[in-house]
Amino acid sequence: MPQPKKTTLYWPKGLYFWRARAKYAEGYLLEGKRHGKWVFWYVGGQRQLEGKYIGGKKTATWTKWAENGTKISEGEFLHDKMHGRWTDWHGNGQKALESKWVMGKRDGKWIYWAVDGSLEKTENYDH
């Protein structure tokens, strides 16, 4: 049975061999597809995105950060589709949105907050 192979991709993309290379992404490939944990970075070296793949499809928890390190989004994927609870934050760290997804479709109660933390609106969806 084939084993996953660790892979590192670098910024900038293209033929700039005279520049220092910074990591763009790192994770594992299995039979040519992303498999296992992957981490992506901004060109400045700050972590941007982290999550897991199975057979090239996003699965489990994924987290995204702004360039300043503030968490801006976190939620679940199943078979490469948003599935389950998601939370988004404003740049100041205040919660911006709580949402629910079922296989890539909006579902349930969605709650939106303003930058100051006050409730902005709610919406209901039925996938």
PDB file of C-alpha atoms in Angstrom:
ATOM      1  CA  MET A   1       0.000   0.000   0.000  1.00  0.00           C
ATOM      2  CA  PRO A   2       1.454   3.435  -0.960  1.00  0.00           C
ATOM      3  CA  GLN A   3       2.499   5.812   1.811  1.00  0.00           C
ATOM      4  CA  PRO A   4       1.799   9.592   1.810  1.00  0.00           C
ATOM      5  CA  LYS A   5       4.789  11.698   0.754  1.00  0.00           C
ATOM      6  CA  LYS A   6       5.519  15.030   2.474  1.00  0.00           C
ATOM      7  CA  THR A   7       5.464  17.926   0.001  1.00  0.00           C
ATOM      8  CA  THR A   8       6.461  21.572   0.358  1.00  0.00           C
ATOM      9  CA  LEU A   9       5.480  24.317  -2.104  1.00  0.00           C
ATOM     10  CA  TYR A  10       7.215  27.712  -2.119  1.00  0.00           C
ATOM     11  CA  TRP A  11       6.473  31.387  -2.850  1.00  0.00           C
ATOM     12  CA  PRO A  12       6.825  32.993  -5.278  1.00  0.00           C
ATOM     13  CA  LYS A  13       5.254  30.760  -7.809  1.00  0.00           C
ATOM     14  CA  GLY A  14       7.291  30.811 -10.977  1.00  0.00           C
ATOM     15  CA  LEU A  15      10.950  30.990 -11.947  1.00  0.00           C
ATOM     16  CA  TYR A  16      12.548  33.349  -9.418  1.00  0.00           C
ATOM     17  CA  PHE A  17      15.550  31.268  -8.421  1.00  0.00           C
ATOM     18  CA  TRP A  18      17.548  34.335  -7.256  1.00  0.00           C
ATOM     19  CA  ARG A  19      15.033  35.213  -4.499  1.00  0.00           C
ATOM     20  CA  ALA A  20      14.848  33.673  -1.046  1.00  0.00           C
ATOM     21  CA  ARG A  21      12.064  31.120  -0.969  1.00  0.00           C
ATOM     22  CA  ALA A  22       9.269  31.221   1.557  1.00  0.00           C
ATOM     23  CA  LYS A  23       6.842  28.365   2.127  1.00  0.00           C
ATOM     24  CA  TYR A  24       3.441  28.589   0.440  1.00  0.00           C
ATOM     25  CA  ALA A  25       2.027  25.223   1.528  1.00  0.00           C
ATOM     26  CA  GLU A  26       3.104  22.009   3.159  1.00  0.00           C
ATOM     27  CA  GLY A  27       1.361  18.694   3.498  1.00  0.00           C
ATOM     28  CA  TYR A  28       1.171  15.173   2.168  1.00  0.00           C
ATOM     29  CA  LEU A  29       0.389  13.716  -1.234  1.00  0.00           C
ATOM     30  CA  LEU A  30      -0.964  10.222  -1.719  1.00  0.00           C
ATOM     31  CA  GLU A  31      -1.171   8.997  -5.298  1.00  0.00           C
ATOM     32  CA  GLY A  32      -0.936  12.597  -6.546  1.00  0.00           C
ATOM     33  CA  LYS A  33      -3.739  13.959  -4.318  1.00  0.00           C
ATOM     34  CA  ARG A  34      -3.549  16.017  -1.142  1.00  0.00           C
ATOM     35  CA  HIS A  35      -4.009  13.712   1.819  1.00  0.00           C
ATOM     36  CA  GLY A  36      -3.714  14.442   5.519  1.00  0.00           C
ATOM     37  CA  LYS A  37      -2.942  17.757   7.210  1.00  0.00           C
ATOM     38  CA  TRP A  38      -2.029  20.754   5.029  1.00  0.00           C
ATOM     39  CA  VAL A  39      -0.875  24.209   6.113  1.00  0.00           C
ATOM     40  CA  PHE A  40      -0.796  27.298   3.859  1.00  0.00           C
ATOM     41  CA  TRP A  41       1.082  30.562   4.507  1.00  0.00           C
ATOM     42  CA  TYR A  42       0.874  34.148   3.299  1.00  0.00           C
ATOM     43  CA  VAL A  43       3.878  35.363   1.321  1.00  0.00           C
ATOM     44  CA  GLY A  44       5.156  37.131   4.462  1.00  0.00           C
ATOM     45  CA  GLY A  45       5.320  33.816   6.345  1.00  0.00           C
ATOM     46  CA  GLN A  46       2.167  34.122   8.478  1.00  0.00           C
ATOM     47  CA  ARG A  47      -0.061  31.062   8.660  1.00  0.00           C
ATOM     48  CA  GLN A  48      -3.138  31.523   6.435  1.00  0.00           C
ATOM     49  CA  LEU A  49      -5.055  28.259   6.317  1.00  0.00           C
ATOM     50  CA  GLU A  50      -4.917  24.846   7.939  1.00  0.00           C
ATOM     51  CA  GLY A  51      -6.977  21.732   7.433  1.00  0.00           C
ATOM     52  CA  LYS A  52      -7.123  18.127   6.347  1.00  0.00           C
ATOM     53  CA  TYR A  53      -7.664  16.379   3.027  1.00  0.00           C
ATOM     54  CA  ILE A  54      -8.677  12.825   2.242  1.00  0.00           C
ATOM     55  CA  GLY A  55      -8.086  11.799  -1.354  1.00  0.00           C
ATOM     56  CA  GLY A  56      -7.806  15.420  -2.505  1.00  0.00           C
ATOM     57  CA  LYS A  57     -11.044  16.546  -0.818  1.00  0.00           C
ATOM     58  CA  LYS A  58     -11.276  18.861   2.184  1.00  0.00           C
ATOM     59  CA  THR A  59     -12.546  17.178   5.326  1.00  0.00           C
ATOM     60  CA  ALA A  60     -12.747  17.825   9.085  1.00  0.00           C
ATOM     61  CA  THR A  61     -11.999  21.231  10.648  1.00  0.00           C
ATOM     62  CA  TRP A  62     -10.478  24.055   8.580  1.00  0.00           C
ATOM     63  CA  THR A  63      -9.212  27.301  10.070  1.00  0.00           C
ATOM     64  CA  LYS A  64      -8.281  30.566   8.314  1.00  0.00           C
ATOM     65  CA  TRP A  65      -6.304  33.484   9.763  1.00  0.00           C
ATOM     66  CA  ALA A  66      -5.781  37.070   8.598  1.00  0.00           C
ATOM     67  CA  GLU A  67      -2.212  38.202   7.856  1.00  0.00           C
ATOM     68  CA  ASN A  68      -2.030  39.775  11.334  1.00  0.00           C
ATOM     69  CA  GLY A  69      -2.692  36.366  12.939  1.00  0.00           C
ATOM     70  CA  THR A  70      -6.330  36.964  13.884  1.00  0.00           C
ATOM     71  CA  LYS A  71      -8.565  33.946  13.335  1.00  0.00           C
ATOM     72  CA  ILE A  72     -11.210  34.892  10.759  1.00  0.00           C
ATOM     73  CA  SER A  73     -13.019  31.647   9.978  1.00  0.00           C
ATOM     74  CA  GLU A  74     -13.359  28.086  11.222  1.00  0.00           C
ATOM     75  CA  GLY A  75     -15.644  25.243  10.266  1.00  0.00           C
ATOM     76  CA  GLU A  76     -16.089  21.733   8.990  1.00  0.00           C
ATOM     77  CA  PHE A  77     -15.852  20.154   5.556  1.00  0.00           C
ATOM     78  CA  LEU A  78     -17.184  16.790   4.432  1.00  0.00           C
ATOM     79  CA  HIS A  79     -16.301  15.446   0.963  1.00  0.00           C
ATOM     80  CA  ASP A  80     -15.008  18.907  -0.082  1.00  0.00           C
ATOM     81  CA  LYS A  81     -18.266  20.690   0.925  1.00  0.00           C
ATOM     82  CA  MET A  82     -18.966  22.943   3.885  1.00  0.00           C
ATOM     83  CA  HIS A  83     -20.818  20.793   6.401  1.00  0.00           C
ATOM     84  CA  GLY A  84     -21.659  21.516  10.019  1.00  0.00           C
ATOM     85  CA  ARG A  85     -21.087  24.616  12.115  1.00  0.00           C
ATOM     86  CA  TRP A  86     -19.001  27.557  10.891  1.00  0.00           C
ATOM     87  CA  THR A  87     -17.889  30.665  12.746  1.00  0.00           C
ATOM     88  CA  ASP A  88     -16.479  33.853  11.212  1.00  0.00           C
ATOM     89  CA  TRP A  89     -14.862  36.747  13.094  1.00  0.00           C
ATOM     90  CA  HIS A  90     -14.340  40.424  12.332  1.00  0.00           C
ATOM     91  CA  GLY A  91     -10.752  41.717  12.177  1.00  0.00           C
ATOM     92  CA  ASN A  92     -11.052  43.003  15.751  1.00  0.00           C
ATOM     93  CA  GLY A  93     -11.791  39.504  17.068  1.00  0.00           C
ATOM     94  CA  GLN A  94     -15.545  40.038  17.545  1.00  0.00           C
ATOM     95  CA  LYS A  95     -17.747  37.227  16.274  1.00  0.00           C
ATOM     96  CA  ALA A  96     -19.236  38.111  12.864  1.00  0.00           C
ATOM     97  CA  LEU A  97     -21.310  35.051  11.910  1.00  0.00           C
ATOM     98  CA  GLU A  98     -22.425  31.675  13.186  1.00  0.00           C
ATOM     99  CA  SER A  99     -23.745  29.480  10.411  1.00  0.00           C
ATOM    100  CA  LYS A 100     -24.661  25.886   9.666  1.00  0.00           C
ATOM    101  CA  TRP A 101     -24.175  23.984   6.432  1.00  0.00           C
ATOM    102  CA  VAL A 102     -25.402  20.644   5.102  1.00  0.00           C
ATOM    103  CA  MET A 103     -23.257  19.353   2.226  1.00  0.00           C
ATOM    104  CA  GLY A 104     -22.560  22.839   0.880  1.00  0.00           C
ATOM    105  CA  LYS A 105     -26.054  24.239   1.398  1.00  0.00           C
ATOM    106  CA  ARG A 106     -27.153  26.773   4.007  1.00  0.00           C
ATOM    107  CA  ASP A 107     -29.199  25.305   6.834  1.00  0.00           C
ATOM    108  CA  GLY A 108     -30.705  26.328  10.149  1.00  0.00           C
ATOM    109  CA  LYS A 109     -30.343  29.600  12.002  1.00  0.00           C
ATOM    110  CA  TRP A 110     -27.629  32.022  10.911  1.00  0.00           C
ATOM    111  CA  ILE A 111     -26.670  34.798  13.332  1.00  0.00           C
ATOM    112  CA  TYR A 112     -24.813  37.954  12.236  1.00  0.00           C
ATOM    113  CA  TRP A 113     -23.062  40.428  14.542  1.00  0.00           C
ATOM    114  CA  ALA A 114     -21.745  43.950  13.844  1.00  0.00           C
ATOM    115  CA  VAL A 115     -18.072  44.862  14.425  1.00  0.00           C
ATOM    116  CA  ASP A 116     -18.982  46.282  17.860  1.00  0.00           C
ATOM    117  CA  GLY A 117     -20.487  42.918  18.911  1.00  0.00           C
ATOM    118  CA  SER A 118     -24.136  43.966  18.663  1.00  0.00           C
ATOM    119  CA  LEU A 119     -26.624  41.602  17.026  1.00  0.00           C
ATOM    120  CA  GLU A 120     -27.164  42.638  13.411  1.00  0.00           C
ATOM    121  CA  LYS A 121     -29.653  40.087  12.090  1.00  0.00           C
ATOM    122  CA  THR A 122     -30.696  36.438  12.005  1.00  0.00           C
ATOM    123  CA  GLU A 123     -31.767  34.331   9.051  1.00  0.00           C
ATOM    124  CA  ASN A 124     -33.220  30.834   8.780  1.00  0.00           C
ATOM    125  CA  TYR A 125     -32.459  28.379   6.016  1.00  0.00           C
ATOM    126  CA  ASP A 126     -33.765  24.950   5.125  1.00  0.00           C
ATOM    127  CA  HIS A 127     -31.337  23.082   2.896  1.00  0.00           C
TER     128      HIS A 127
END
